[in-house]
């Protein structure tokens, strides 16, 4: 068979394959079990294989690349417009095959095993933090039903729990059953704190052992957590032509609804990974809090911007600037120079 391009719809056990020839006519439609995927592609001559970026896609991209095929990952939202008629696995494979042939299509960079390892650490840490937040909110809600109102600051909650457990607040009207539950939830909260601290230590070790993380970690507002998360998600900067594309990939550029030659810009697009964008903006907020009174070009630029814009807008603008600097440092394999282009607004 003269196959030049294949659309592969991934699944747990049943995979759909759609192949076209050099004249773009369909020459292959096949259903494969999971254990038959590698033998099938090993017998094919090298061709272009398109897949949706989903769970397991980076593994299959690595496996098929080792067999000599050129693999490209596509975001599912860019495949959807090419689905004809009803949606099913076979039509999805055909749509992937069509989408991967578009010269203007945007592709997802493939992640190495090292990147996936770092990303796994962040994903588990993020889940633990979410669990801790839910637990804290639940404790505050239960105590509020008995007249004990605690501020949202987690340190205030820990202090109140310590007082309840130590018996310093016997006159607070908390029933004995609720007091016993509070003791149990305090132990659970302490266990979550220990696990999160363990993952923070692991991230610091990864940060110190990665040269790219070390370079971007010198940028104000980029710490070990942000640096390792960025390198894990987008370590290969060759897929971005410039820093603005990288900032747009993070969702840090204005959203547009322009028409008739009239530009209409709104808030940031919020595309991409919300976790990365949140880390970038929180890091920028930390820089804003320490910029007052400094005389370097970067702090002066922040001061001028704060005079005319809301602090939230300034934080996003600084996060956008940091994203462009990160792209430059990683793509050009250079060290961060705080004086270079710091005054450019």
Coordinates of C-alpha atoms in Angstrom, one line a residue:
X1 CA 0.0 0.0 0.0
X2 CA 1.2 3.5 -0.9
X3 CA 0.5 5.2 2.5
X4 CA 1.9 8.7 3.1
X5 CA -0.2 9.8 6.0
X6 CA -2.1 8.1 8.8
X7 CA -4.6 9.3 11.4
X8 CA -4.5 7.2 14.5
X9 CA -7.3 7.4 17.0
X10 CA -6.0 6.3 20.4
X11 CA -7.9 4.3 23.0
X12 CA -7.2 1.9 25.8
X13 CA -7.6 -1.3 23.8
X14 CA -9.2 -0.6 20.4
X15 CA -7.4 1.8 18.0
X16 CA -8.7 3.1 14.7
X17 CA -6.3 3.7 11.8
X18 CA -7.1 5.8 8.7
X19 CA -4.5 6.1 5.9
X20 CA -4.3 8.0 2.7
X21 CA -2.0 7.7 -0.3
X22 CA -0.1 10.3 -2.2
X23 CA -3.2 11.4 -4.1
X24 CA -5.1 11.9 -0.7
X25 CA -7.4 9.0 -1.4
X26 CA -8.3 6.6 1.4
X27 CA -6.3 3.4 1.1
X28 CA -6.6 2.0 4.6
X29 CA -9.2 1.7 7.3
X30 CA -8.3 -0.7 10.0
X31 CA -9.2 -1.5 13.6
X32 CA -6.3 -2.6 15.8
X33 CA -6.1 -4.1 19.3
X34 CA -3.5 -2.6 21.6
X35 CA -1.0 -5.5 21.2
X36 CA -1.2 -5.3 17.4
X37 CA -0.3 -1.5 17.0
X38 CA 3.5 -1.9 17.2
X39 CA 3.7 -4.9 14.8
X40 CA 1.4 -3.1 12.3
X41 CA 3.5 0.1 12.2
X42 CA 6.7 -1.8 12.3
X43 CA 5.8 -3.4 8.9
X44 CA 4.8 0.0 7.4
X45 CA 7.3 2.2 5.5
X46 CA 8.0 5.5 7.3
X47 CA 5.1 7.9 7.0
X48 CA 3.4 10.8 8.7
X49 CA 1.3 9.8 11.7
X50 CA -1.1 12.2 13.4
X51 CA -2.7 11.7 16.8
X52 CA -4.7 13.7 19.2
X53 CA -2.8 15.0 22.3
X54 CA -4.4 12.9 25.1
X55 CA -3.6 10.4 27.7
X56 CA -0.9 8.1 26.4
X57 CA -0.2 10.1 23.3
X58 CA 3.4 11.0 24.3
X59 CA 4.1 7.3 24.9
X60 CA 2.8 6.3 21.5
X61 CA 4.6 9.2 19.8
X62 CA 7.8 8.0 21.3
X63 CA 7.2 4.4 20.3
X64 CA 6.2 5.2 16.7
X65 CA 9.1 7.7 16.3
X66 CA 11.5 4.9 17.2
X67 CA 10.0 2.8 14.4
X68 CA 11.0 5.6 11.9
X69 CA 7.6 7.4 11.5
X70 CA 7.1 11.1 11.8
X71 CA 4.6 11.7 14.6
X72 CA 2.6 14.9 15.2
X73 CA 0.3 15.6 18.1
X74 CA -2.8 17.8 17.6
X75 CA -5.0 19.4 20.2
X76 CA -8.4 17.8 20.1
X77 CA -10.1 21.2 19.6
X78 CA -8.3 21.6 16.3
X79 CA -9.5 18.1 15.1
X80 CA -13.2 18.6 15.9
X81 CA -13.9 20.9 12.8
X82 CA -12.7 18.1 10.5
X83 CA -15.1 15.4 11.8
X84 CA -17.7 14.6 9.2
X85 CA -21.3 13.7 10.1
X86 CA -21.6 11.7 13.3
X87 CA -18.7 11.4 15.8
X88 CA -17.3 7.9 16.2
X89 CA -13.8 6.5 16.4
X90 CA -13.5 5.8 12.7
X91 CA -14.6 9.3 11.8
X92 CA -12.2 10.7 14.4
X93 CA -9.3 8.8 12.8
X94 CA -10.2 10.3 9.4
X95 CA -10.5 13.8 10.9
X96 CA -7.0 13.4 12.5
X97 CA -5.6 12.3 9.1
X98 CA -7.1 15.4 7.4
X99 CA -6.1 17.8 10.2
X100 CA -2.5 16.7 10.3
X101 CA -2.1 17.5 6.6
X102 CA -3.0 21.2 7.0
X103 CA 0.1 23.4 6.6
X104 CA -1.1 26.0 9.1
X105 CA -2.0 23.4 11.8
X106 CA -0.6 23.9 15.2
X107 CA 1.0 20.9 16.8
X108 CA 1.6 19.9 20.4
X109 CA 5.3 19.4 21.3
X110 CA 6.2 15.9 22.3
X111 CA 7.4 15.4 25.8
X112 CA 10.4 13.4 26.8
X113 CA 10.3 10.8 29.6
X114 CA 12.2 13.3 31.8
X115 CA 9.6 16.0 31.2
X116 CA 6.8 13.6 31.9
X117 CA 8.5 12.6 35.2
X118 CA 8.7 16.2 36.3
X119 CA 5.1 16.8 35.2
X120 CA 3.9 13.8 37.2
X121 CA 5.5 15.3 40.4
X122 CA 3.6 18.6 39.7
X123 CA 0.3 16.9 39.0
X124 CA 0.4 14.9 42.3
X125 CA 1.5 17.9 44.2
X126 CA -1.3 20.0 42.7
X127 CA -3.9 17.2 43.6
X128 CA -2.6 17.2 47.2
X129 CA -3.0 21.0 47.5
X130 CA -6.5 20.7 46.1
X131 CA -7.3 18.0 48.7
X132 CA -5.9 20.2 51.5
X133 CA -8.0 23.2 50.3
X134 CA -11.1 21.1 50.3
X135 CA -10.3 19.7 53.8
X136 CA -9.7 23.2 55.1
X137 CA -13.0 24.5 53.7
X138 CA -14.9 21.6 55.1
X139 CA -13.4 22.1 58.6
X140 CA -14.3 25.8 58.5
X141 CA -17.8 25.0 57.3
X142 CA -18.4 22.4 60.1
X143 CA -17.1 24.7 62.8
X144 CA -19.2 27.7 61.4
X145 CA -22.3 25.6 62.0
X146 CA -21.5 25.7 65.7
X147 CA -20.6 29.4 66.0
X148 CA -16.8 29.1 65.5
X149 CA -15.9 31.3 62.6
X150 CA -12.3 31.1 61.3
X151 CA -10.6 33.4 58.8
X152 CA -9.7 31.9 55.4
X153 CA -6.0 32.1 56.3
X154 CA -4.8 28.6 56.7
X155 CA -2.5 29.6 59.6
X156 CA -5.5 31.0 61.5
X157 CA -7.2 27.6 61.0
X158 CA -4.2 25.7 62.3
X159 CA -4.1 28.0 65.4
X160 CA -7.8 27.5 66.0
X161 CA -7.6 23.7 65.7
X162 CA -4.7 23.7 68.1
X163 CA -6.7 25.6 70.6
X164 CA -9.7 23.3 70.2
X165 CA -7.6 20.1 70.5
X166 CA -5.7 21.5 73.5
X167 CA -8.9 22.4 75.3
X168 CA -8.2 26.1 75.3
X169 CA -11.6 26.8 73.8
X170 CA -14.0 24.7 75.9
X171 CA -16.5 27.6 76.1
X172 CA -16.9 27.8 72.3
X173 CA -20.0 25.5 72.2
X174 CA -18.4 22.9 70.0
X175 CA -20.0 19.4 70.8
X176 CA -17.8 16.6 71.9
X177 CA -18.5 14.7 68.6
X178 CA -17.4 17.6 66.5
X179 CA -14.4 18.1 68.7
X180 CA -13.4 14.4 68.0
X181 CA -13.9 14.9 64.3
X182 CA -11.8 18.1 64.4
X183 CA -9.0 16.1 66.1
X184 CA -9.1 13.5 63.3
X185 CA -9.2 16.1 60.5
X186 CA -6.3 18.0 62.1
X187 CA -4.2 14.8 61.9
X188 CA -5.3 14.4 58.2
X189 CA -4.3 18.1 57.6
X190 CA -0.9 17.4 59.1
X191 CA -0.4 14.4 56.9
X192 CA -1.2 16.4 53.8
X193 CA 1.2 19.1 54.9
X194 CA 4.0 16.5 55.3
X195 CA 3.3 15.1 51.8
X196 CA 3.2 18.5 50.2
X197 CA 6.5 19.4 51.9
X198 CA 8.0 16.2 50.6
X199 CA 7.0 17.0 47.0
X200 CA 8.3 20.6 47.4
X201 CA 11.7 19.0 48.4
X202 CA 11.6 16.8 45.4
X203 CA 10.9 19.7 43.1
X204 CA 13.9 21.6 44.6
X205 CA 16.1 18.6 43.9
X206 CA 14.8 18.5 40.3
X207 CA 15.4 22.2 40.0
X208 CA 19.0 22.0 41.1
X209 CA 19.7 19.1 38.7
X210 CA 18.3 20.7 35.6
X211 CA 20.4 23.3 33.8
X212 CA 17.5 24.9 31.9
X213 CA 15.6 25.3 35.2
X214 CA 18.6 27.0 36.8
X215 CA 18.8 29.5 33.9
X216 CA 15.2 30.6 34.0
X217 CA 15.1 30.4 37.8
X218 CA 17.3 33.6 37.8
X219 CA 14.4 35.6 36.4
X220 CA 12.5 37.6 39.0
X221 CA 9.2 35.9 39.8
X222 CA 10.3 32.5 38.6
X223 CA 11.1 30.0 41.4
X224 CA 11.8 26.3 41.5
X225 CA 8.2 25.3 41.2
X226 CA 7.4 27.6 38.2
X227 CA 10.7 26.8 36.5
X228 CA 10.4 23.0 36.7
X229 CA 6.7 23.2 35.6
X230 CA 7.6 25.3 32.5
X231 CA 10.5 23.1 31.5
X232 CA 8.3 20.0 31.9
X233 CA 5.5 21.4 29.8
X234 CA 7.4 23.2 27.1
X235 CA 11.1 22.3 27.3
X236 CA 11.4 22.4 23.5
X237 CA 11.0 26.0 22.4
X238 CA 11.6 25.3 18.7
X239 CA 7.8 25.0 18.2
X240 CA 7.4 28.7 19.1
X241 CA 8.7 31.2 16.6
X242 CA 9.0 34.0 19.2
X243 CA 8.3 34.9 22.7
X244 CA 4.9 36.3 21.9
X245 CA 3.8 32.9 20.6
X246 CA 5.0 31.3 23.9
X247 CA 3.1 34.0 25.9
X248 CA 0.0 33.3 23.8
X249 CA 0.4 29.6 24.4
X250 CA 0.2 30.3 28.1
X251 CA -2.9 32.5 27.7
X252 CA -1.2 35.7 28.7
X253 CA -2.1 37.8 25.7
X254 CA -5.3 39.9 25.1
X255 CA -8.4 38.1 23.6
X256 CA -9.5 39.6 20.3
X257 CA -12.8 40.2 18.6
X258 CA -11.7 42.4 15.8
X259 CA -13.6 43.0 12.6
X260 CA -13.9 45.6 9.8
X261 CA -10.4 46.9 10.5
X262 CA -11.3 47.9 14.0
X263 CA -9.3 46.2 16.7
X264 CA -11.2 45.2 19.8
X265 CA -9.1 43.8 22.7
X266 CA -10.4 42.3 25.9
X267 CA -8.9 40.5 28.9
X268 CA -6.3 37.7 28.5
X269 CA -7.3 34.7 26.5
X270 CA -6.7 32.2 29.4
X271 CA -5.8 29.6 26.8
X272 CA -3.4 26.7 27.6
X273 CA -2.5 25.3 31.0
X274 CA -4.2 27.2 33.8
X275 CA -1.7 25.7 36.3
X276 CA 1.3 27.3 34.5
X277 CA -0.5 30.6 34.0
X278 CA -1.4 30.8 37.7
X279 CA 2.2 30.1 38.7
X280 CA 3.4 32.9 36.3
X281 CA 0.9 35.4 37.6
X282 CA 1.5 34.6 41.3
X283 CA 5.2 35.0 40.7
X284 CA 4.7 38.3 39.1
X285 CA 2.6 39.4 42.1
X286 CA 5.5 38.6 44.4
X287 CA 7.8 40.8 42.3
X288 CA 5.3 43.7 42.4
X289 CA 5.2 43.5 46.2
X290 CA 9.0 44.1 46.4
X291 CA 9.4 46.5 43.5
X292 CA 8.5 49.7 45.5
X293 CA 11.6 51.8 46.2
X294 CA 13.9 50.0 43.8
X295 CA 15.8 52.0 41.1
X296 CA 16.6 49.3 38.6
X297 CA 15.0 49.6 35.1
X298 CA 12.6 46.7 35.6
X299 CA 11.3 48.1 38.9
X300 CA 11.0 51.6 37.4
X301 CA 9.0 50.1 34.5
X302 CA 6.7 48.4 37.0
X303 CA 6.3 51.7 38.9
X304 CA 5.3 53.6 35.8
X305 CA 2.8 51.0 34.8
X306 CA 1.2 50.9 38.3
X307 CA 0.6 54.6 38.2
X308 CA -1.9 54.2 35.4
X309 CA -3.1 50.6 35.6
X310 CA -4.7 48.2 38.2
X311 CA -2.2 46.0 40.1
X312 CA -3.9 42.9 38.5
X313 CA -3.2 44.2 35.0
X314 CA 0.4 45.0 36.0
X315 CA 0.9 41.5 37.3
X316 CA -0.4 40.0 34.1
X317 CA 1.8 42.3 32.0
X318 CA 4.9 41.3 34.1
X319 CA 4.0 37.6 33.7
X320 CA 3.8 38.2 29.9
X321 CA 7.2 39.9 29.9
X322 CA 8.6 37.0 32.0
X323 CA 7.2 34.5 29.5
X324 CA 8.9 36.2 26.6
X325 CA 12.2 36.3 28.5
X326 CA 11.9 32.6 29.3
X327 CA 11.4 31.8 25.6
X328 CA 14.5 33.9 24.8
X329 CA 16.6 32.2 27.5
X330 CA 15.6 28.7 26.5
X331 CA 15.4 29.0 22.7
X332 CA 18.7 30.8 22.4
X333 CA 20.4 28.8 25.1
X334 CA 21.7 31.9 26.8
X335 CA 21.9 33.3 30.4
X336 CA 19.4 35.8 31.8
X337 CA 20.7 39.3 31.7
X338 CA 18.4 41.6 33.9
X339 CA 19.7 44.7 32.3
X340 CA 18.9 43.6 28.7
X341 CA 15.6 45.0 27.5
X342 CA 14.4 45.7 31.0
X343 CA 13.1 49.1 30.2
X344 CA 11.2 48.1 27.1
X345 CA 7.5 48.5 27.8

